[in-house]
XYZ file of N, CA and C in Angstrom:
606
model
N -55.849 -49.070 -11.603
C -55.678 -49.033 -13.143
C -54.190 -48.340 -12.726
N -53.046 -49.187 -13.064
C -51.630 -48.338 -12.544
C -51.352 -47.503 -13.594
N -50.518 -46.075 -13.605
C -50.008 -45.246 -14.658
C -48.864 -45.674 -14.672
N -48.607 -45.092 -15.850
C -47.094 -44.799 -16.156
C -46.286 -43.394 -16.717
N -45.565 -42.833 -15.930
C -45.508 -41.640 -16.252
C -43.956 -41.494 -17.325
N -43.870 -41.227 -18.217
C -42.519 -40.842 -19.467
C -41.603 -39.542 -18.710
N -40.481 -40.431 -18.785
C -39.602 -39.128 -18.104
C -38.794 -38.160 -19.155
N -37.942 -37.290 -18.704
C -36.423 -37.089 -19.576
C -37.435 -35.841 -21.298
N -38.695 -36.073 -20.845
C -38.254 -35.739 -22.682
C -37.861 -34.195 -22.973
N -37.349 -33.670 -24.136
C -36.508 -33.208 -24.166
C -36.526 -32.078 -24.775
N -37.559 -32.306 -25.625
C -37.920 -31.278 -26.831
C -39.501 -31.679 -27.577
N -39.855 -30.815 -28.943
C -41.331 -30.487 -29.188
C -41.629 -32.229 -29.580
N -40.275 -32.879 -30.396
C -41.347 -33.857 -31.123
C -40.767 -35.036 -29.858
N -40.479 -34.643 -28.880
C -40.418 -35.974 -27.499
C -42.310 -35.723 -27.286
N -42.091 -34.453 -27.146
C -44.343 -33.789 -26.696
C -45.009 -34.324 -27.610
N -44.747 -34.277 -29.165
C -45.404 -35.003 -30.369
C -45.259 -36.549 -29.933
N -44.337 -37.354 -29.797
C -44.709 -38.391 -28.711
C -45.151 -39.648 -28.999
N -44.893 -38.209 -27.265
C -46.192 -38.669 -25.963
C -47.670 -38.336 -26.571
N -48.070 -37.527 -27.310
C -48.978 -37.364 -27.670
C -49.640 -38.636 -28.339
N -49.110 -39.297 -29.164
C -49.332 -40.376 -29.505
C -49.470 -41.925 -28.688
N -48.487 -41.498 -28.065
C -48.275 -42.954 -27.179
C -49.199 -42.923 -25.919
N -49.516 -41.679 -25.526
C -50.456 -41.074 -24.309
C -50.304 -41.752 -23.468
N -49.153 -41.427 -22.319
C -48.759 -41.854 -20.866
C -49.595 -40.999 -20.127
N -49.834 -41.707 -18.400
C -50.614 -40.834 -18.328
C -49.940 -39.421 -17.940
N -48.263 -39.739 -17.313
C -48.118 -38.248 -17.348
C -46.588 -38.948 -17.671
N -46.121 -36.955 -18.177
C -45.083 -37.078 -18.929
C -43.982 -36.167 -17.660
N -42.539 -35.767 -17.974
C -41.698 -35.250 -17.056
C -40.688 -34.760 -17.621
N -40.414 -33.361 -17.228
C -39.759 -32.539 -17.392
C -38.693 -32.127 -17.242
N -37.073 -32.718 -17.504
C -36.349 -32.296 -15.515
C -35.720 -30.873 -15.776
N -35.585 -30.459 -14.839
C -35.409 -29.006 -14.831
C -33.946 -28.658 -13.745
N -32.930 -29.829 -14.350
C -32.008 -29.807 -13.202
C -30.835 -30.780 -14.395
N -30.132 -29.823 -14.287
C -28.735 -30.017 -15.425
C -28.152 -31.566 -15.400
N -28.126 -31.885 -16.554
C -27.610 -33.446 -16.853
C -28.152 -33.279 -17.960
N -28.574 -34.676 -18.949
C -28.537 -34.752 -20.059
C -29.858 -34.863 -20.226
N -30.387 -34.616 -19.545
C -32.279 -34.493 -19.935
C -32.375 -33.164 -19.358
N -31.929 -32.668 -19.436
C -32.421 -30.498 -18.854
C -33.289 -30.333 -20.069
N -34.065 -30.001 -19.066
C -34.784 -28.969 -20.646
C -34.692 -27.201 -19.261
N -34.448 -26.397 -20.724
C -34.801 -24.789 -19.867
C -36.600 -24.738 -19.898
N -36.671 -23.301 -19.252
C -38.129 -23.443 -19.156
C -38.846 -22.870 -20.415
N -38.187 -22.442 -21.168
C -38.573 -22.005 -22.793
C -38.743 -24.047 -23.493
N -37.837 -24.058 -23.780
C -38.225 -25.636 -24.146
C -39.485 -26.201 -23.237
N -39.400 -25.956 -22.487
C -40.631 -26.997 -20.956
C -41.527 -26.011 -21.564
N -41.461 -24.544 -21.659
C -43.410 -23.738 -21.984
C -43.606 -24.678 -23.777
N -42.380 -24.705 -24.187
C -43.034 -24.954 -25.747
C -43.814 -26.600 -26.421
N -42.884 -27.617 -24.967
C -43.217 -28.870 -25.380
C -45.130 -28.664 -24.248
N -44.747 -28.289 -23.199
C -46.592 -27.609 -22.976
C -47.039 -27.389 -24.350
N -46.947 -26.271 -24.550
C -47.965 -25.926 -25.576
C -48.177 -26.793 -27.025
N -47.477 -27.760 -26.804
C -48.062 -28.645 -28.262
C -48.422 -30.041 -27.477
N -48.294 -30.333 -26.241
C -48.165 -31.293 -25.640
C -50.130 -32.112 -25.419
N -50.154 -32.258 -25.538
C -51.829 -32.949 -25.103
C -52.433 -32.650 -23.486
N -53.665 -31.358 -24.479
C -53.471 -30.672 -22.299
C -54.438 -31.866 -21.243
N -54.694 -33.105 -21.725
C -54.650 -34.253 -21.212
C -53.749 -34.229 -20.121
N -52.716 -34.497 -20.583
C -51.302 -35.406 -20.293
C -50.871 -34.503 -19.217
N -50.595 -34.517 -17.746
C -49.960 -34.086 -16.716
C -48.174 -33.736 -16.900
N -48.116 -32.507 -16.879
C -46.409 -32.946 -16.431
C -45.991 -32.378 -15.473
N -44.631 -33.191 -14.996
C -44.323 -32.801 -13.937
C -42.697 -32.508 -13.806
N -42.615 -31.581 -13.662
C -41.325 -30.862 -13.160
C -40.108 -31.615 -12.278
N -39.345 -32.244 -12.879
C -38.126 -32.327 -12.251
C -37.236 -31.461 -11.021
N -37.164 -31.281 -9.985
C -35.879 -30.494 -9.543
C -35.750 -31.279 -8.331
N -33.937 -30.262 -8.232
C -33.504 -30.663 -7.171
C -32.981 -29.595 -6.304
N -33.388 -29.805 -4.887
C -33.462 -28.431 -4.221
C -33.545 -27.112 -4.657
N -34.473 -26.522 -5.808
C -34.815 -25.390 -6.276
C -35.397 -24.973 -5.976
N -34.798 -23.841 -5.901
C -35.534 -21.953 -5.694
C -37.163 -22.270 -5.403
N -37.618 -22.080 -4.380
C -39.817 -22.983 -4.827
C -39.628 -21.672 -5.417
N -39.436 -20.180 -6.531
C -40.269 -18.968 -6.269
C -40.138 -19.208 -7.969
N -39.178 -20.252 -8.586
C -39.092 -20.430 -9.710
C -39.340 -21.950 -10.150
N -40.298 -22.927 -9.184
C -41.186 -23.704 -9.233
C -42.581 -23.338 -9.024
N -42.977 -22.328 -8.402
C -44.201 -21.627 -8.536
C -44.306 -20.998 -9.607
N -43.582 -20.766 -10.330
C -43.650 -19.992 -11.671
C -43.959 -20.334 -12.632
N -43.419 -21.644 -12.492
C -43.262 -22.536 -13.762
C -45.088 -23.513 -13.590
N -45.433 -23.486 -12.406
C -46.507 -23.689 -11.563
C -48.188 -23.306 -12.136
N -47.467 -21.781 -12.013
C -48.748 -20.795 -12.578
C -48.805 -20.666 -14.036
N -47.544 -20.995 -14.736
C -47.842 -20.644 -15.862
C -48.305 -21.802 -16.835
N -48.466 -22.452 -15.930
C -49.530 -23.708 -16.019
C -47.647 -24.864 -17.447
N -47.242 -24.752 -16.949
C -46.016 -25.474 -17.520
C -46.223 -26.640 -17.835
N -46.101 -26.848 -15.664
C -46.054 -27.819 -15.538
C -47.925 -28.458 -14.189
N -47.942 -29.457 -14.396
C -48.820 -29.792 -13.010
C -48.037 -30.615 -11.921
N -47.272 -30.677 -12.330
C -46.905 -31.538 -10.922
C -45.769 -31.257 -10.408
N -45.291 -31.254 -9.448
C -43.818 -31.076 -8.895
C -42.999 -32.566 -8.459
N -42.348 -32.851 -8.720
C -40.999 -33.731 -8.307
C -40.639 -33.690 -7.989
N -39.356 -33.645 -7.321
C -38.363 -33.743 -5.852
C -37.078 -34.666 -5.663
N -36.470 -34.273 -6.277
C -35.258 -35.017 -6.725
C -33.788 -34.752 -5.888
N -34.113 -33.797 -4.674
C -32.708 -32.837 -4.038
C -32.570 -33.830 -3.005
N -33.728 -34.861 -1.822
C -33.403 -35.251 -1.107
C -33.976 -34.084 -0.384
N -35.547 -33.147 -0.255
C -35.447 -31.849 0.626
C -36.125 -32.470 1.411
N -36.019 -31.080 2.790
C -36.593 -31.495 4.081
C -37.745 -31.012 3.855
N -38.790 -31.832 5.431
C -39.957 -31.605 5.137
C -40.292 -30.348 5.587
N -39.553 -29.417 5.428
C -39.685 -28.142 6.081
C -39.920 -27.935 4.551
N -39.093 -27.700 3.825
C -38.896 -27.528 2.425
C -40.222 -27.818 1.441
N -40.435 -28.785 1.809
C -41.841 -28.966 1.200
C -43.479 -28.908 1.612
N -43.011 -28.880 2.745
C -43.878 -27.685 4.146
C -44.029 -26.008 3.235
N -42.686 -25.532 3.552
C -42.932 -24.177 2.437
C -43.016 -23.997 0.951
N -43.314 -24.965 0.388
C -43.281 -24.962 -1.363
C -45.130 -25.523 -1.081
N -45.560 -26.062 -0.666
C -46.961 -25.937 -0.586
C -47.376 -25.355 0.055
N -47.206 -24.037 0.377
C -48.359 -22.992 1.248
C -47.871 -21.918 -0.435
N -46.972 -22.320 -1.284
C -46.788 -21.690 -2.529
C -47.625 -22.576 -4.152
N -47.694 -23.128 -3.304
C -48.802 -24.060 -5.265
C -49.623 -25.459 -4.590
N -50.521 -25.170 -5.505
C -51.978 -26.398 -5.044
C -51.643 -27.127 -6.104
N -50.676 -27.923 -6.417
C -50.851 -28.930 -7.367
C -49.673 -30.216 -6.184
N -50.371 -31.709 -6.916
C -49.408 -32.887 -6.423
C -47.476 -32.578 -6.412
N -47.023 -33.125 -5.459
C -45.914 -32.800 -4.543
C -45.385 -35.002 -4.749
N -44.584 -35.445 -5.686
C -43.984 -36.409 -5.614
C -42.331 -36.245 -5.279
N -42.215 -36.903 -3.831
C -40.677 -36.794 -3.290
C -39.780 -38.522 -3.958
N -39.113 -37.828 -3.673
C -38.703 -39.019 -4.830
C -37.435 -39.700 -3.592
N -37.864 -40.844 -3.577
C -36.505 -41.392 -2.214
C -35.091 -42.777 -3.083
N -33.514 -42.339 -2.449
C -32.774 -43.121 -2.606
C -32.364 -44.668 -1.936
N -33.060 -45.560 -2.491
C -33.669 -47.207 -1.896
C -32.257 -48.153 -2.331
N -31.220 -47.626 -0.780
C -30.594 -48.531 -0.282
C -30.830 -50.181 0.866
N -32.174 -49.340 1.350
C -32.462 -50.290 2.507
C -33.877 -49.805 2.566
N -34.922 -50.452 2.822
C -36.540 -50.885 3.427
C -36.153 -49.632 4.294
N -35.566 -49.000 4.969
C -35.717 -47.555 6.252
C -35.829 -46.508 5.510
N -35.399 -46.855 4.284
C -34.793 -44.927 3.723
C -35.969 -45.060 3.068
N -37.197 -46.328 2.701
C -38.706 -45.846 2.703
C -39.382 -45.151 3.458
N -39.057 -46.673 5.073
C -40.336 -46.229 6.006
C -39.765 -44.953 6.886
N -38.684 -44.320 6.201
C -38.254 -43.328 6.890
C -38.775 -41.919 5.991
N -39.607 -41.797 5.322
C -40.549 -40.772 4.476
C -42.019 -40.923 4.744
N -42.681 -42.339 4.820
C -43.754 -43.038 4.627
C -44.397 -41.489 5.561
N -44.131 -40.404 5.763
C -44.993 -39.487 6.801
C -45.289 -38.806 5.720
N -44.369 -38.079 4.710
C -44.591 -36.610 4.188
C -44.722 -36.374 3.679
N -45.554 -35.077 3.446
C -46.404 -34.188 3.091
C -46.849 -34.086 2.287
N -45.672 -34.723 1.431
C -45.773 -35.008 -0.357
C -46.947 -36.097 -0.441
N -47.404 -35.726 -2.196
C -48.627 -36.926 -1.265
C -48.349 -38.028 -1.851
N -47.037 -38.380 -3.078
C -46.598 -39.649 -3.802
C -45.322 -39.888 -3.380
N -44.724 -40.813 -3.336
C -43.177 -41.225 -3.194
C -43.229 -41.912 -4.488
N -41.648 -41.572 -4.529
C -41.682 -42.101 -5.608
C -39.821 -42.805 -5.598
N -39.783 -43.926 -5.807
C -38.479 -45.046 -5.621
C -37.658 -45.635 -6.510
N -36.367 -44.734 -6.355
C -35.908 -44.936 -7.518
C -33.872 -45.100 -6.864
N -33.153 -44.926 -7.626
C -31.679 -45.848 -7.574
C -30.666 -44.728 -7.229
N -30.403 -44.029 -6.801
C -29.048 -43.168 -6.488
C -30.227 -42.133 -6.458
N -29.907 -40.328 -7.280
C -30.386 -39.994 -7.523
C -31.242 -39.466 -8.491
N -31.555 -40.696 -9.219
C -32.765 -41.164 -10.158
C -31.926 -40.225 -11.505
N -31.966 -40.968 -12.489
C -32.030 -40.704 -14.135
C -30.440 -41.410 -14.898
N -29.819 -43.159 -13.058
C -29.454 -44.113 -14.273
C -29.373 -44.808 -14.336
N -30.910 -45.005 -14.927
C -30.684 -45.548 -15.916
C -31.042 -47.943 -14.560
N -30.395 -47.782 -13.733
C -30.476 -48.627 -12.881
C -31.038 -49.450 -12.041
N -31.345 -50.312 -11.863
C -33.072 -50.612 -10.531
C -32.188 -50.797 -9.673
N -32.725 -50.698 -7.951
C -32.247 -50.585 -6.812
C -33.374 -52.416 -6.635
N -32.873 -52.560 -5.990
C -32.770 -53.969 -5.194
C -34.784 -54.011 -4.598
N -35.641 -54.541 -5.877
C -37.102 -54.108 -5.452
C -37.545 -54.932 -3.734
N -36.801 -56.359 -3.628
C -37.399 -56.962 -2.513
C -36.695 -56.412 -1.377
N -36.255 -55.214 -2.001
C -36.882 -53.729 -0.382
C -37.889 -53.303 -0.082
N -38.255 -53.600 -1.296
C -40.331 -52.937 -0.310
C -40.588 -52.978 0.101
N -41.312 -52.973 1.347
C -41.647 -52.385 2.568
C -43.301 -52.765 1.614
N -44.569 -53.271 2.794
C -45.438 -52.528 2.890
C -45.379 -51.196 2.048
N -46.534 -50.114 1.482
C -46.306 -48.558 1.170
C -47.784 -48.439 1.896
N -47.682 -47.693 2.986
C -49.623 -46.121 2.956
C -49.164 -45.243 1.367
N -48.736 -44.774 1.242
C -49.424 -44.047 0.608
C -48.972 -44.191 -0.232
N -49.595 -43.294 -1.689
C -49.355 -43.787 -3.078
C -47.976 -43.327 -3.365
N -47.182 -44.510 -4.603
C -46.096 -44.483 -4.456
C -45.508 -44.895 -6.111
N -44.283 -44.455 -7.044
C -43.871 -44.797 -8.431
C -43.015 -45.244 -8.248
N -42.479 -46.439 -9.042
C -41.674 -47.177 -9.322
C -41.073 -46.586 -10.657
N -39.509 -46.445 -10.240
C -38.398 -45.990 -10.980
C -37.070 -46.293 -10.901
N -36.446 -46.689 -11.938
C -34.904 -46.802 -11.993
C -34.474 -48.311 -13.147
N -33.841 -47.757 -14.245
C -33.854 -48.980 -15.008
C -35.718 -50.116 -15.390
N -36.855 -49.579 -15.547
C -36.875 -50.241 -16.317
C -37.785 -50.132 -17.747
N -37.729 -51.443 -18.513
C -37.946 -51.479 -19.829
C -38.539 -52.371 -19.695
N -38.604 -52.277 -21.237
C -39.906 -53.533 -21.894
C -39.668 -55.148 -21.281
N -38.802 -55.199 -21.728
C -38.532 -56.341 -20.676
C -38.405 -57.041 -18.822
N -38.738 -56.047 -18.282
C -38.906 -56.106 -16.602
C -39.726 -55.144 -15.725
N -41.226 -54.250 -16.672
C -41.499 -53.772 -16.472
C -42.961 -54.699 -15.744
N -43.124 -55.597 -16.500
C -44.742 -56.532 -15.446
C -43.964 -57.465 -14.103
N -42.725 -57.219 -14.531
C -41.834 -57.597 -12.915
C -42.543 -56.482 -11.708
N -42.174 -55.459 -12.732
C -42.700 -53.377 -12.034
C -43.607 -53.910 -11.031
N -44.808 -53.783 -11.734
C -45.387 -53.808 -11.774
C -46.272 -54.784 -10.978
N -46.052 -55.600 -11.095
C -46.245 -56.740 -9.603
C -46.156 -56.199 -8.508
N -44.964 -55.172 -7.775
C -45.011 -55.210 -6.583
C -45.972 -54.030 -6.550
N -47.233 -53.721 -7.313
C -48.050 -52.797 -6.935
C -48.468 -51.553 -6.921
N -47.004 -51.057 -7.749
C -47.099 -49.482 -7.375
C -48.151 -48.614 -7.892
N -48.203 -47.192 -7.663
C -49.391 -46.967 -8.283
C -49.588 -46.530 -9.561
N -47.909 -46.318 -9.878
C -47.155 -46.218 -10.908
C -45.884 -46.042 -11.687
N -45.437 -47.194 -13.095
C -43.896 -46.685 -12.895
C -44.056 -45.354 -14.291
N -42.075 -44.980 -12.957
C -41.815 -43.954 -14.167
C -40.829 -44.385 -15.084
N -40.957 -44.212 -16.334
C -39.931 -44.404 -17.459
C -38.637 -42.872 -17.628
N -37.170 -43.655 -17.691
C -37.077 -42.535 -18.792
C -35.889 -43.077 -20.148
N -34.990 -43.620 -19.434
C -34.069 -44.573 -20.189
C -34.469 -45.497 -21.184
N -35.657 -46.274 -20.050
C -35.915 -47.272 -20.781
C -37.171 -47.449 -22.093
N -37.474 -46.030 -21.996
C -37.701 -45.575 -23.593
C -37.478 -44.793 -24.558
N -35.878 -45.487 -24.591
C -35.278 -43.895 -24.989
C -33.994 -45.227 -26.338
N -34.095 -44.805 -26.929
C -32.901 -46.020 -28.307
C -31.920 -44.780 -28.731
N -29.991 -44.641 -28.138
C -29.483 -44.187 -28.336
C -29.118 -42.850 -27.817
N -30.231 -43.453 -26.958
C -30.172 -41.753 -25.753
C -30.840 -40.610 -26.428
N -32.231 -41.352 -27.715
C -33.338 -40.660 -27.366
C -34.633 -41.477 -27.506
N -35.564 -40.514 -27.404
C -37.462 -41.054 -27.289
C -37.445 -41.272 -28.396
N -37.889 -42.454 -28.162
C -38.081 -44.329 -29.689
C -39.638 -43.836 -29.319
N -40.364 -43.468 -29.831
C -41.882 -43.328 -30.365
C -42.197 -44.844 -30.281
N -42.464 -46.255 -30.899
C -42.615 -47.902 -30.392
C -42.072 -47.873 -29.352
N -41.070 -47.572 -28.485
C -40.867 -48.315 -27.521
C -41.893 -47.315 -27.323
N -42.215 -46.364 -26.504
C -43.035 -45.632 -25.363
C -44.210 -46.175 -25.911
N -44.546 -46.486 -27.368
C -45.952 -47.127 -27.368
C -45.971 -48.507 -26.625
N -45.401 -49.181 -26.740
C -45.328 -50.456 -26.356
C -45.475 -50.721 -25.430
N -44.676 -49.384 -24.041
C -44.745 -49.354 -22.482
C -45.944 -49.424 -21.959
N -46.385 -48.129 -23.228
C -47.824 -47.644 -22.326
C -48.757 -49.158 -22.209
N -48.539 -49.866 -23.299
C -49.767 -50.762 -23.715
C -49.149 -51.541 -22.801
N -48.203 -52.200 -22.824
C -48.371 -53.111 -21.885
C -48.406 -53.048 -20.193
N -48.938 -51.270 -19.611
C -49.351 -51.113 -18.553
C -50.674 -51.372 -18.434
N -51.384 -51.004 -19.684
C -52.518 -50.635 -20.116
C -53.046 -52.389 -20.157
N -52.345 -52.803 -20.189
C -53.158 -54.293 -20.410
C -52.967 -55.374 -19.186
N -51.634 -54.951 -18.691
C -51.351 -55.690 -16.589
C -52.144 -54.845 -16.348
N -52.914 -53.581 -16.852
C -53.842 -53.057 -15.642
C -55.000 -53.540 -15.628
N -55.464 -54.187 -17.143
C -56.876 -54.384 -17.531
C -56.518 -56.594 -17.291
N -55.473 -56.820 -16.650
C -55.627 -58.203 -17.137
C -55.603 -59.218 -18.159
N -55.091 -58.772 -19.149
C -54.758 -58.946 -20.236
C -54.261 -59.607 -20.588
């Protein structure tokens, strides 16, 4: 069954919305930008978030000690790396933490994906650019992938079924679950429902 991750939660209201929509994962962005959250805000969201919904922390070349602290405090349960981190960085990070690691890949060619198939990370995440652009990459570039992977970038209600047809482990959606830059509860619910229905062949 395909999974759905709703990324870019920015406050307690978004976390409560996630409790109603019940995605498989949510994402807290610790990189400066529109969806940035502080450690304190992330902790507040984790406190109200359903304990059965894991939260991924999204980072760009972050100090591993900071990531380790967030994991040990239970604020995040997954680490998502978006800064082109090296395998040596991932190896060193994994010596500090005991949780899944997602390595994001900026896709401009099939070779970009092939180059990281043997990563030590647990999952790949295929995205457009550095992520958070709301723009889809060319999905026809996706080669056979032997590691579980997420599809991200420009996924919304209109194209989520097509995205799922490529067979990802999961889809990662941020702006596609928003209206005027804010998380939209009805969109979140509909996106989750579509993934569930497609996975069950309904």
